[in-house]
mmCIF file of C-alpha atoms in Angstrom:
data_model
loop_
_atom_site.group_PDB
_atom_site.id
_atom_site.type_symbol
_atom_site.label_atom_id
_atom_site.label_comp_id
_atom_site.label_asym_id
_atom_site.label_seq_id
_atom_site.Cartn_x
_atom_site.Cartn_y
_atom_site.Cartn_z
ATOM 1 C CA MET A 12 -73.274 -14.198 14.642
ATOM 2 C CA LYS A 13 -74.007 -10.746 13.236
ATOM 3 C CA ALA A 14 -74.943 -10.535 9.561
ATOM 4 C CA THR A 15 -75.353 -7.636 7.165
ATOM 5 C CA ILE A 16 -77.340 -8.087 3.973
ATOM 6 C CA VAL A 17 -75.781 -5.820 1.350
ATOM 7 C CA ILE A 18 -77.751 -4.777 -1.733
ATOM 8 C CA PRO A 19 -76.102 -2.948 -4.644
ATOM 9 C CA THR A 20 -78.640 -1.150 -6.805
ATOM 10 C CA TYR A 21 -77.819 0.078 -10.325
ATOM 11 C CA TRP A 22 -79.479 3.021 -12.075
ATOM 12 C CA ARG A 23 -79.287 4.740 -15.471
ATOM 13 C CA GLY A 24 -80.881 7.730 -17.163
ATOM 14 C CA PRO A 25 -84.483 7.815 -18.384
ATOM 15 C CA VAL A 26 -85.714 5.156 -20.795
ATOM 16 C CA SER A 27 -84.744 5.857 -24.412
ATOM 17 C CA GLU A 28 -87.285 5.553 -27.218
ATOM 18 C CA ASP A 29 -85.867 2.230 -28.392
ATOM 19 C CA GLY A 30 -85.466 0.891 -24.853
ATOM 20 C CA LEU A 31 -81.776 0.141 -25.387
ATOM 21 C CA CYS A 32 -78.993 0.908 -22.938
ATOM 22 C CA PRO A 33 -76.959 4.004 -23.816
ATOM 23 C CA LEU A 34 -73.609 2.429 -24.670
ATOM 24 C CA ASP A 35 -71.776 5.717 -24.230
ATOM 25 C CA SER A 36 -72.392 5.439 -20.480
ATOM 26 C CA ASP A 37 -69.391 5.720 -18.183
ATOM 27 C CA TYR A 38 -70.190 2.300 -16.677
ATOM 28 C CA SER A 39 -72.286 -0.577 -18.007
ATOM 29 C CA TYR A 40 -74.452 -2.846 -15.863
ATOM 30 C CA ASP A 41 -76.741 -5.668 -16.967
ATOM 31 C CA HIS A 42 -79.945 -4.482 -15.331
ATOM 32 C CA ALA A 43 -79.531 -0.785 -14.569
ATOM 33 C CA THR A 44 -82.932 0.711 -13.723
ATOM 34 C CA PRO A 45 -84.071 3.880 -15.551
ATOM 35 C CA LEU A 46 -84.470 6.805 -13.171
ATOM 36 C CA ASP A 47 -87.975 7.468 -14.435
ATOM 37 C CA SER A 48 -89.221 4.002 -13.473
ATOM 38 C CA GLU A 49 -90.122 2.337 -10.189
ATOM 39 C CA GLY A 50 -87.420 -0.292 -10.393
ATOM 40 C CA THR A 51 -87.012 -3.428 -8.308
ATOM 41 C CA LEU A 52 -85.295 -2.188 -5.131
ATOM 42 C CA ALA A 53 -88.497 -1.740 -3.101
ATOM 43 C CA ARG A 54 -89.621 -5.255 -4.064
ATOM 44 C CA ALA A 55 -86.282 -6.679 -2.923
ATOM 45 C CA LEU A 56 -86.418 -4.804 0.388
ATOM 46 C CA ASP A 57 -90.013 -5.871 0.990
ATOM 47 C CA SER A 58 -89.008 -9.511 0.584
ATOM 48 C CA LEU A 59 -86.739 -9.271 3.632
ATOM 49 C CA SER A 60 -89.881 -9.439 5.763
ATOM 50 C CA VAL A 61 -90.284 -13.141 4.971
ATOM 51 C CA LEU A 62 -87.037 -14.026 6.745
ATOM 52 C CA ASP A 63 -87.551 -15.928 9.981
ATOM 53 C CA VAL A 64 -84.637 -14.963 12.212
ATOM 54 C CA ASP A 65 -83.803 -15.379 15.870
ATOM 55 C CA GLU A 66 -81.339 -12.496 15.806
ATOM 56 C CA GLY A 67 -81.571 -9.182 14.019
ATOM 57 C CA PHE A 68 -79.575 -8.203 10.978
ATOM 58 C CA ALA A 69 -78.488 -4.981 9.334
ATOM 59 C CA VAL A 70 -79.068 -3.957 5.727
ATOM 60 C CA ALA A 71 -76.846 -1.779 3.554
ATOM 61 C CA VAL A 72 -77.905 -0.413 0.166
ATOM 62 C CA VAL A 73 -75.127 0.688 -2.204
ATOM 63 C CA ALA A 74 -76.340 3.111 -4.892
ATOM 64 C CA ALA A 75 -74.545 3.060 -8.258
ATOM 65 C CA SER A 76 -75.145 4.884 -11.533
ATOM 66 C CA THR A 77 -74.113 4.365 -15.141
ATOM 67 C CA ARG A 78 -73.146 8.018 -15.606
ATOM 68 C CA ILE A 79 -71.157 10.354 -13.409
ATOM 69 C CA GLU A 80 -73.533 13.273 -13.861
ATOM 70 C CA ILE A 81 -76.568 11.402 -12.490
ATOM 71 C CA LYS A 82 -74.935 10.126 -9.293
ATOM 72 C CA GLN A 83 -76.665 12.705 -7.124
ATOM 73 C CA ALA A 84 -80.030 12.005 -8.726
ATOM 74 C CA VAL A 85 -79.529 8.299 -8.099
ATOM 75 C CA GLN A 86 -78.717 8.930 -4.443
ATOM 76 C CA LEU A 87 -81.924 10.929 -4.022
ATOM 77 C CA LYS A 88 -83.953 8.277 -5.844
ATOM 78 C CA VAL A 89 -82.665 5.466 -3.638
ATOM 79 C CA GLN A 90 -83.131 7.531 -0.478
ATOM 80 C CA SER A 91 -86.744 8.196 -1.477
ATOM 81 C CA ILE A 92 -87.394 4.473 -1.939
ATOM 82 C CA ILE A 93 -85.897 3.545 1.413
ATOM 83 C CA ALA A 94 -87.819 6.328 3.164
ATOM 84 C CA GLN A 95 -91.173 4.893 2.052
ATOM 85 C CA TYR A 96 -90.941 1.943 4.395
ATOM 86 C CA ASP A 97 -90.775 1.414 8.136
ATOM 87 C CA TYR A 98 -88.391 -1.497 8.393
ATOM 88 C CA ASP A 99 -87.685 -3.646 11.432
ATOM 89 C CA PHE A 100 -83.961 -3.504 10.738
ATOM 90 C CA PRO A 101 -81.435 -0.682 10.350
ATOM 91 C CA ILE A 102 -80.545 0.371 6.808
ATOM 92 C CA LEU A 103 -77.245 1.984 5.898
ATOM 93 C CA MET A 104 -77.299 3.895 2.627
ATOM 94 C CA ILE A 105 -73.985 4.315 0.774
ATOM 95 C CA GLY A 106 -73.954 6.808 -2.073
ATOM 96 C CA PRO A 107 -71.729 9.603 -3.382
ATOM 97 C CA ASP A 108 -72.342 11.834 -0.335
ATOM 98 C CA GLU A 109 -71.013 9.177 2.027
ATOM 99 C CA LEU A 110 -67.933 8.694 -0.136
ATOM 100 C CA VAL A 111 -67.184 12.424 -0.086
ATOM 101 C CA PHE A 112 -67.379 12.394 3.697
ATOM 102 C CA TRP A 113 -65.139 9.336 4.003
ATOM 103 C CA ARG A 114 -62.559 10.722 1.589
ATOM 104 C CA ARG A 115 -62.327 13.837 3.727
ATOM 105 C CA ARG A 116 -61.633 11.660 6.754
ATOM 106 C CA LEU A 117 -58.913 9.821 4.846
ATOM 107 C CA ALA A 118 -57.363 13.119 3.753
ATOM 108 C CA ALA A 119 -57.440 14.446 7.308
ATOM 109 C CA ALA A 120 -55.640 11.302 8.464
ATOM 110 C CA GLY A 121 -53.066 11.553 5.652
ATOM 111 C CA MET A 122 -54.280 8.280 4.134
ATOM 112 C CA THR A 123 -55.384 9.285 0.652
ATOM 113 C CA GLU A 124 -53.669 6.207 -0.815
ATOM 114 C CA TYR A 125 -56.793 4.266 0.212
ATOM 115 C CA ASP A 126 -59.109 6.431 -1.896
ATOM 116 C CA GLN A 127 -59.045 3.689 -4.519
ATOM 117 C CA PHE A 128 -61.354 1.606 -2.346
ATOM 118 C CA LEU A 129 -63.994 4.319 -2.071
ATOM 119 C CA SER A 130 -65.566 4.043 -5.501
ATOM 120 C CA LEU A 131 -69.018 3.363 -6.923
ATOM 121 C CA ASP A 132 -67.737 2.924 -10.475
ATOM 122 C CA GLY A 133 -67.821 -0.559 -11.966
ATOM 123 C CA TYR A 134 -69.013 -3.905 -10.640
ATOM 124 C CA SER A 135 -65.904 -4.830 -8.658
ATOM 125 C CA ASN A 136 -65.565 -1.444 -6.968
ATOM 126 C CA ILE A 137 -69.236 -1.590 -5.999
ATOM 127 C CA ARG A 138 -68.796 -5.076 -4.556
ATOM 128 C CA ASN A 139 -65.838 -3.817 -2.535
ATOM 129 C CA MET A 140 -68.141 -1.135 -1.151
ATOM 130 C CA CYS A 141 -70.485 -3.975 -0.171
ATOM 131 C CA LEU A 142 -67.666 -5.630 1.783
ATOM 132 C CA LEU A 143 -66.809 -2.296 3.356
ATOM 133 C CA ALA A 144 -70.460 -1.850 4.366
ATOM 134 C CA ALA A 145 -70.319 -5.179 6.184
ATOM 135 C CA LYS A 146 -67.160 -4.092 7.967
ATOM 136 C CA LEU A 147 -68.628 -0.727 8.953
ATOM 137 C CA THR A 148 -71.724 -2.346 10.412
ATOM 138 C CA GLY A 149 -69.621 -4.686 12.543
ATOM 139 C CA ALA A 150 -70.775 -7.786 10.705
ATOM 140 C CA ASP A 151 -69.217 -11.195 11.108
ATOM 141 C CA VAL A 152 -70.800 -12.181 7.813
ATOM 142 C CA ALA A 153 -71.573 -10.275 4.614
ATOM 143 C CA ILE A 154 -74.556 -11.590 2.652
ATOM 144 C CA LEU A 155 -74.603 -10.236 -0.896
ATOM 145 C CA PHE A 156 -78.071 -9.832 -2.379
ATOM 146 C CA ASP A 157 -79.091 -8.026 -5.589
ATOM 147 C CA ASP A 158 -82.061 -5.748 -6.160
ATOM 148 C CA ASP A 159 -83.530 -7.922 -8.935
ATOM 149 C CA GLN A 160 -84.090 -10.815 -6.529
ATOM 150 C CA VAL A 161 -86.520 -11.667 -3.744
ATOM 151 C CA TYR A 162 -86.400 -13.861 -0.678
ATOM 152 C CA GLU A 163 -89.141 -16.483 -0.570
ATOM 153 C CA ASP A 164 -87.556 -19.012 1.798
ATOM 154 C CA PRO A 165 -88.237 -17.989 5.430
ATOM 155 C CA ASP A 166 -85.248 -20.055 6.540
ATOM 156 C CA TYR A 167 -82.785 -18.422 4.146
ATOM 157 C CA LEU A 168 -80.859 -16.483 6.788
ATOM 158 C CA LYS A 169 -80.707 -19.451 9.150
ATOM 159 C CA LYS A 170 -79.279 -21.581 6.343
ATOM 160 C CA ALA A 171 -76.815 -18.849 5.356
ATOM 161 C CA LEU A 172 -75.410 -18.719 8.881
ATOM 162 C CA GLU A 173 -75.639 -22.437 9.654
ATOM 163 C CA PHE A 174 -72.136 -23.389 8.495
ATOM 164 C CA ILE A 175 -70.242 -20.146 7.983
ATOM 165 C CA GLY A 176 -67.446 -19.658 10.494
ATOM 166 C CA GLY A 177 -67.422 -23.365 11.352
ATOM 167 C CA GLN A 178 -65.611 -26.384 9.969
ATOM 168 C CA HIS A 179 -66.347 -28.680 7.035
ATOM 169 C CA ASP A 180 -64.207 -31.696 6.192
ATOM 170 C CA GLY A 181 -61.583 -30.359 8.582
ATOM 171 C CA ARG A 182 -61.316 -26.927 6.947
ATOM 172 C CA PRO A 183 -62.719 -23.534 8.003
ATOM 173 C CA VAL A 184 -65.888 -22.468 6.199
ATOM 174 C CA THR A 185 -65.320 -18.845 5.166
ATOM 175 C CA CYS A 186 -67.443 -18.524 2.014
ATOM 176 C CA ILE A 187 -70.649 -20.144 0.822
ATOM 177 C CA ALA A 188 -72.360 -19.927 -2.552
ATOM 178 C CA GLY A 189 -76.110 -20.123 -2.922
ATOM 179 C CA TYR A 190 -77.939 -20.282 -6.223
ATOM 180 C CA TYR A 191 -80.710 -18.613 -8.218
ATOM 181 C CA VAL A 192 -84.136 -20.084 -8.872
ATOM 182 C CA ASN A 193 -85.925 -18.897 -12.006
ATOM 183 C CA PRO A 194 -89.593 -17.826 -11.960
ATOM 184 C CA ASP A 195 -90.547 -21.329 -13.173
ATOM 185 C CA GLY A 196 -88.672 -22.973 -10.285
ATOM 186 C CA SER A 197 -85.715 -24.230 -12.327
ATOM 187 C CA TRP A 198 -82.091 -23.193 -11.906
ATOM 188 C CA LEU A 199 -80.855 -23.939 -15.441
ATOM 189 C CA LEU A 200 -80.489 -21.490 -18.307
ATOM 190 C CA PRO A 201 -82.656 -21.965 -21.397
ATOM 191 C CA PRO A 202 -80.833 -23.761 -24.228
ATOM 192 C CA ALA A 203 -79.059 -21.732 -26.881
ATOM 193 C CA GLU A 204 -81.351 -20.635 -29.699
ATOM 194 C CA LEU A 205 -78.928 -18.967 -32.124
ATOM 195 C CA ASP A 206 -75.933 -20.462 -33.892
ATOM 196 C CA TRP A 207 -73.508 -17.964 -32.357
ATOM 197 C CA GLN A 208 -74.750 -18.892 -28.871
ATOM 198 C CA ARG A 209 -74.127 -22.564 -29.556
ATOM 199 C CA ARG A 210 -70.618 -21.800 -30.806
ATOM 200 C CA TRP A 211 -69.847 -19.634 -27.801
ATOM 201 C CA GLY A 212 -71.094 -22.435 -25.553
ATOM 202 C CA ASN A 213 -71.456 -20.472 -22.335
ATOM 203 C CA ARG A 214 -75.000 -21.680 -21.610
ATOM 204 C CA GLU A 215 -74.032 -25.288 -22.138
ATOM 205 C CA ALA A 216 -70.970 -24.931 -19.888
ATOM 206 C CA MET A 217 -72.907 -23.087 -17.195
ATOM 207 C CA ASN A 218 -75.713 -25.653 -17.120
ATOM 208 C CA GLU A 219 -73.162 -28.438 -16.902
ATOM 209 C CA ALA A 220 -71.659 -26.672 -13.887
ATOM 210 C CA PHE A 221 -75.094 -25.986 -12.349
ATOM 211 C CA ALA A 222 -75.806 -29.727 -12.316
ATOM 212 C CA ILE A 223 -74.098 -29.934 -8.912
ATOM 213 C CA ILE A 224 -76.996 -27.951 -7.421
ATOM 214 C CA GLY A 225 -79.216 -31.022 -7.633
ATOM 215 C CA ARG A 226 -76.639 -33.396 -6.190
ATOM 216 C CA GLU A 227 -75.731 -34.421 -2.681
ATOM 217 C CA PRO A 228 -74.044 -33.673 -0.361
ATOM 218 C CA ARG A 229 -75.539 -30.355 0.663
ATOM 219 C CA LEU A 230 -72.133 -28.612 0.811
ATOM 220 C CA LYS A 231 -69.534 -29.154 -1.882
ATOM 221 C CA PRO A 232 -66.772 -27.206 -3.639
ATOM 222 C CA THR A 233 -67.966 -25.168 -6.608
ATOM 223 C CA PRO A 234 -66.275 -23.532 -9.624
ATOM 224 C CA PHE A 235 -68.988 -20.838 -9.847
ATOM 225 C CA VAL A 236 -70.800 -18.420 -7.560
ATOM 226 C CA PHE A 237 -73.697 -16.019 -8.060
ATOM 227 C CA GLY A 238 -72.969 -12.411 -7.075
ATOM 228 C CA GLY A 239 -76.411 -11.961 -5.562
ATOM 229 C CA ASN A 240 -76.189 -15.011 -3.308
ATOM 230 C CA MET A 241 -72.768 -14.985 -1.670
ATOM 231 C CA VAL A 242 -72.102 -15.496 2.052
ATOM 232 C CA ILE A 243 -68.653 -14.246 3.084
ATOM 233 C CA HIS A 244 -67.100 -14.435 6.536
ATOM 234 C CA ARG A 245 -65.076 -11.481 7.796
ATOM 235 C CA SER A 246 -61.925 -13.623 7.844
ATOM 236 C CA LEU A 247 -62.212 -13.549 4.049
ATOM 237 C CA PHE A 248 -63.745 -10.135 3.285
ATOM 238 C CA GLU A 249 -61.205 -8.392 5.517
ATOM 239 C CA LYS A 250 -58.401 -10.030 3.521
ATOM 240 C CA VAL A 251 -59.492 -10.468 -0.095
ATOM 241 C CA PRO A 252 -61.059 -7.690 -2.239
ATOM 242 C CA PHE A 253 -62.778 -7.830 -5.596
ATOM 243 C CA ASP A 254 -60.513 -6.972 -8.535
ATOM 244 C CA PRO A 255 -61.434 -3.694 -10.327
ATOM 245 C CA ALA A 256 -59.444 -4.836 -13.381
ATOM 246 C CA VAL A 257 -62.320 -7.232 -14.151
ATOM 247 C CA PRO A 258 -65.274 -5.380 -15.737
ATOM 248 C CA ARG A 259 -67.861 -8.152 -15.497
ATOM 249 C CA GLY A 260 -68.263 -11.522 -13.805
ATOM 250 C CA GLU A 261 -66.702 -10.114 -10.652
ATOM 251 C CA ASP A 262 -68.423 -12.800 -8.590
ATOM 252 C CA ILE A 263 -66.605 -15.755 -10.154
ATOM 253 C CA ASP A 264 -63.406 -13.713 -10.260
ATOM 254 C CA TYR A 265 -63.768 -13.254 -6.499
ATOM 255 C CA LEU A 266 -64.070 -17.016 -6.118
ATOM 256 C CA MET A 267 -60.764 -17.264 -7.964
ATOM 257 C CA ASN A 268 -59.135 -14.590 -5.828
ATOM 258 C CA ALA A 269 -60.304 -16.371 -2.680
ATOM 259 C CA ARG A 270 -58.727 -19.601 -3.950
ATOM 260 C CA PHE A 271 -55.402 -17.799 -4.367
ATOM 261 C CA PHE A 272 -55.445 -17.306 -0.598
ATOM 262 C CA GLY A 273 -56.663 -20.747 0.402
ATOM 263 C CA HIS A 274 -60.395 -19.973 0.749
ATOM 264 C CA GLU A 275 -62.752 -22.288 -1.128
ATOM 265 C CA PHE A 276 -66.402 -21.482 -1.795
ATOM 266 C CA LEU A 277 -68.807 -24.289 -0.928
ATOM 267 C CA LEU A 278 -72.113 -24.525 -2.755
ATOM 268 C CA ASP A 279 -75.101 -24.996 -0.415
ATOM 269 C CA ASN A 280 -77.824 -26.692 -2.455
ATOM 270 C CA GLN A 281 -80.490 -25.499 -0.009
ATOM 271 C CA LEU A 282 -79.542 -21.819 -0.132
ATOM 272 C CA TRP A 283 -81.696 -20.379 -2.910
ATOM 273 C CA ILE A 284 -83.048 -16.993 -3.940
ATOM 274 C CA LYS A 285 -85.744 -16.214 -6.525
ATOM 275 C CA HIS A 286 -84.201 -14.325 -9.466
ATOM 276 C CA LEU A 287 -86.525 -11.900 -11.300
ATOM 277 C CA PRO A 288 -84.258 -9.897 -13.626
ATOM 278 C CA PRO A 289 -85.672 -7.388 -16.088
ATOM 279 C CA PRO A 290 -84.640 -7.877 -19.737
ATOM 280 C CA LYS A 291 -81.055 -6.957 -20.567
ATOM 281 C CA CYS A 292 -80.917 -3.868 -22.723
ATOM 282 C CA ALA A 293 -77.331 -4.044 -24.022
ATOM 283 C CA PRO A 294 -76.799 -5.888 -27.337
ATOM 284 C CA PRO A 295 -75.160 -9.348 -27.268
ATOM 285 C CA TRP A 296 -71.910 -8.125 -28.856
ATOM 286 C CA HIS A 297 -71.466 -5.666 -25.974
ATOM 287 C CA GLN A 298 -72.006 -8.341 -23.331
ATOM 288 C CA MET A 299 -69.544 -10.615 -25.130
ATOM 289 C CA ARG A 300 -66.995 -7.803 -25.257
ATOM 290 C CA GLN A 301 -67.036 -7.465 -21.477
ATOM 291 C CA ASP A 302 -66.712 -11.240 -21.150
ATOM 292 C CA ILE A 303 -63.740 -11.237 -23.534
ATOM 293 C CA ILE A 304 -61.923 -8.727 -21.344
ATOM 294 C CA ARG A 305 -62.953 -10.484 -18.162
ATOM 295 C CA PHE A 306 -61.810 -13.973 -19.156
ATOM 296 C CA ALA A 307 -58.585 -12.706 -20.732
ATOM 297 C CA ARG A 308 -57.644 -10.889 -17.530
ATOM 298 C CA GLU A 309 -58.464 -13.897 -15.403
ATOM 299 C CA ARG A 310 -56.337 -16.076 -17.682
ATOM 300 C CA ALA A 311 -53.509 -13.580 -17.261
ATOM 301 C CA LYS A 312 -53.734 -13.772 -13.469
ATOM 302 C CA LEU A 313 -53.554 -17.551 -13.648
ATOM 303 C CA ALA A 314 -50.615 -17.405 -16.078
ATOM 304 C CA THR A 315 -48.529 -15.050 -13.950
ATOM 305 C CA GLN A 316 -48.824 -16.929 -10.636
ATOM 306 C CA PRO A 317 -45.449 -18.034 -9.333
ATOM 307 C CA GLU A 318 -45.133 -21.799 -9.621
ATOM 308 C CA ASP A 319 -44.431 -22.037 -5.890
ATOM 309 C CA TRP A 320 -47.428 -19.905 -4.868
ATOM 310 C CA SER A 321 -49.098 -21.695 -1.959
ATOM 311 C CA GLY A 322 -52.580 -21.198 -3.417
ATOM 312 C CA HIS A 323 -51.609 -22.079 -6.973
ATOM 313 C CA ILE A 324 -54.611 -22.862 -9.180
ATOM 314 C CA THR A 325 -55.161 -23.719 -12.831
ATOM 315 C CA ALA A 326 -57.893 -23.240 -15.435
ATOM 316 C CA GLY A 327 -58.865 -26.879 -14.988
ATOM 317 C CA ASP A 328 -59.830 -26.172 -11.394
ATOM 318 C CA PHE A 329 -62.797 -24.205 -12.764
ATOM 319 C CA ASP A 330 -64.202 -26.742 -15.229
ATOM 320 C CA PRO A 331 -66.728 -26.856 -16.734
ATOM 321 C CA TYR A 332 -67.531 -23.179 -16.126
ATOM 322 C CA PRO A 333 -65.736 -20.794 -16.254
ATOM 323 C CA GLY A 334 -62.898 -23.200 -17.071
ATOM 324 C CA ARG A 335 -64.039 -23.482 -20.711
ATOM 325 C CA PHE A 336 -63.067 -19.813 -21.212
ATOM 326 C CA LEU A 337 -59.776 -19.815 -19.303
ATOM 327 C CA LYS A 338 -57.761 -22.080 -21.593
ATOM 328 C CA SER A 339 -55.430 -21.597 -24.533
ATOM 329 C CA ASP A 340 -58.155 -21.951 -27.190
ATOM 330 C CA PHE A 341 -60.094 -18.955 -25.847
ATOM 331 C CA HIS A 342 -59.376 -16.712 -28.860
ATOM 332 C CA ASP A 343 -60.593 -19.467 -31.187
ATOM 333 C CA LEU A 344 -63.890 -19.554 -29.279
ATOM 334 C CA VAL A 345 -64.219 -15.781 -29.557
ATOM 335 C CA MET A 346 -63.457 -15.745 -33.270
ATOM 336 C CA ASP A 347 -65.828 -18.600 -34.090
ATOM 337 C CA ALA A 348 -68.754 -17.129 -32.129
ATOM 338 C CA SER A 349 -68.098 -13.541 -33.236
ATOM 339 C CA LEU A 350 -67.983 -14.400 -36.932
ATOM 340 C CA GLU A 351 -71.262 -16.278 -36.607
ATOM 341 C CA MET A 352 -72.811 -13.389 -34.680
ATOM 342 C CA ALA A 353 -71.567 -10.960 -37.336
ATOM 343 C CA SER A 354 -73.134 -13.116 -40.044
ATOM 344 C CA GLU A 355 -76.489 -13.075 -38.251
ATOM 345 C CA TYR A 356 -76.331 -9.296 -37.834
ATOM 346 C CA MET A 357 -75.393 -8.864 -41.486
ATOM 347 C CA GLU A 358 -78.352 -10.956 -42.627
ATOM 348 C CA ALA A 359 -80.581 -8.692 -40.531
ATOM 349 C CA GLY A 360 -79.078 -5.588 -42.184
ATOM 350 C CA MET A 361 -77.474 -4.360 -38.928
ATOM 351 C CA GLU A 362 -74.144 -3.187 -40.312
ATOM 352 C CA ALA A 363 -72.990 -1.230 -37.243
ATOM 353 C CA ASP A 364 -73.516 -4.252 -34.989
ATOM 354 C CA THR A 365 -71.747 -6.437 -37.540
ATOM 355 C CA ARG A 366 -68.664 -4.227 -37.301
ATOM 356 C CA GLU A 367 -68.723 -4.404 -33.496
ATOM 357 C CA CYS A 368 -68.505 -8.201 -33.691
ATOM 358 C CA LEU A 369 -65.335 -7.890 -35.757
ATOM 359 C CA VAL A 370 -63.980 -5.373 -33.233
ATOM 360 C CA ASN A 371 -64.507 -8.018 -30.559
ATOM 361 C CA ILE A 372 -62.147 -10.347 -32.404
ATOM 362 C CA ALA A 373 -59.471 -7.657 -32.474
ATOM 363 C CA ILE A 374 -60.001 -6.933 -28.770
ATOM 364 C CA SER A 375 -59.650 -10.626 -27.975
ATOM 365 C CA LYS A 376 -56.376 -10.872 -29.880
ATOM 366 C CA SER A 377 -55.033 -7.809 -28.068
ATOM 367 C CA GLU A 378 -56.184 -8.997 -24.639
ATOM 368 C CA MET A 379 -54.587 -12.416 -25.162
ATOM 369 C CA GLU A 380 -51.168 -10.777 -25.331
ATOM 370 C CA LEU A 381 -49.813 -10.872 -21.796
ATOM 371 C CA LYS A 382 -49.084 -7.389 -20.489
ATOM 372 C CA GLY A 383 -47.235 -6.761 -17.248
ATOM 373 C CA ASP A 384 -47.823 -8.996 -14.233
ATOM 374 C CA PRO A 385 -51.567 -9.103 -13.416
ATOM 375 C CA PHE A 386 -51.079 -11.487 -10.508
ATOM 376 C CA ALA A 387 -48.518 -9.200 -8.864
ATOM 377 C CA ASP A 388 -50.866 -6.265 -9.480
ATOM 378 C CA TYR A 389 -53.648 -8.088 -7.660
ATOM 379 C CA LEU A 390 -51.336 -8.978 -4.782
ATOM 380 C CA GLU A 391 -50.525 -5.298 -4.359
ATOM 381 C CA LEU A 392 -54.225 -4.457 -4.365
ATOM 382 C CA GLN A 393 -54.841 -7.164 -1.775
ATOM 383 C CA ARG A 394 -52.052 -5.861 0.442
ATOM 384 C CA LYS A 395 -53.475 -2.339 0.347
ATOM 385 C CA TRP A 396 -56.975 -3.664 1.088
ATOM 386 C CA GLU A 397 -55.771 -5.439 4.232
ATOM 387 C CA GLU A 398 -54.024 -2.250 5.334
ATOM 388 C CA PHE A 399 -57.172 -0.232 4.688
ATOM 389 C CA ILE A 400 -59.327 -2.586 6.738
ATOM 390 C CA ARG A 401 -56.835 -2.401 9.627
ATOM 391 C CA VAL A 402 -56.679 1.403 9.714
ATOM 392 C CA LEU A 403 -60.434 1.960 9.381
ATOM 393 C CA PRO A 404 -60.985 2.140 13.170
ATOM 394 C CA THR A 405 -58.467 4.975 13.434
ATOM 395 C CA ILE A 406 -60.163 7.143 10.795
ATOM 396 C CA GLY A 407 -63.566 7.486 12.392
ATOM 397 C CA ILE A 408 -65.788 7.120 9.357
ATOM 398 C CA TRP A 409 -68.237 5.139 11.480
ATOM 399 C CA SER A 410 -69.600 8.500 12.593
ATOM 400 C CA ALA A 411 -71.238 8.780 9.177
ATOM 401 C CA ILE A 412 -73.343 5.824 10.241
ATOM 402 C CA ASP A 413 -74.044 6.452 13.909
ATOM 403 C CA GLY A 414 -74.617 10.196 13.468
ATOM 404 C CA THR A 415 -71.908 11.419 15.840
ATOM 405 C CA ASP A 416 -70.327 13.779 13.321
#
């Protein structure tokens, strides 16, 4: 079974004096690497050498930037990192140059309606490029891996491919979730330290969900998935795309989208990756804002499903996490945590951040008002994705990979 390990890598401009993320960026990512630093990509690529495999695998690196004007600089930076090493596996690099080439092929074929899937802007679009990379490399399985992680288990790839494409409890296995191990060997988040964190309750809910990692059996249904440790069979990635309407948490949203179409992620409690993230540079109110939008849009998709939809799911199907944030009391959670966060900022004399907390409450109230038909919108996106995957062989963009053009 042919596998492609796909690694999105996120970059931003040079480090600012205060070390904070520039919030006026076009796109915000948790761990975007400053262009004037070494970053973590080389470390991640080096860790592939520990994998003990009987068959070869391909690697694709997807280069993303926080600002439009630095895309070319990011492409050159990533190319320079890849060029430093003599790897025993082929590496496909996807950056803005490749997208320009592919868009030209689409235009020449009169298929510009599929341009929407050729984007390096935002988490979900980047993940769709990861799925496309797996398709272009002829993979049966896409293995999503992030650049702030390392492989330390020599048997990781064998475990990743052990069940995928087979059967489990009488059902096809099309998607498997692994998990992250912290530097200290644990897989739980540290307990909340601040009052607003305790009121928000995401750490508590996530740790409650993560408890299944330590339980038997080895494979079991899961309400969560980690974006940097996902194993997706082509029968799923050729059918179901990530949803660009979701700005953050695209991994768990993908789990939800897969469930809409009858595909259930199974957690493998032996499939682990060491997670070594650099500190987040965006302030907590900004991270919460993206979560507010994310959960509200997921709630809207659940709310607008037809009652007779064959893959009908409910918020309760995702308890304890993210189910806690998909229910009718979501705005109350936002308001309670945001007011407490605002109080803590105010006590610290951070008036601008205090105001942003209050803006979050207003955003939550606005997002809770159902607009349009988000489920139907996703179905249209899914239909176009399937069409795009089917017509890819007729467009000839593989020549960007094999060098025939």
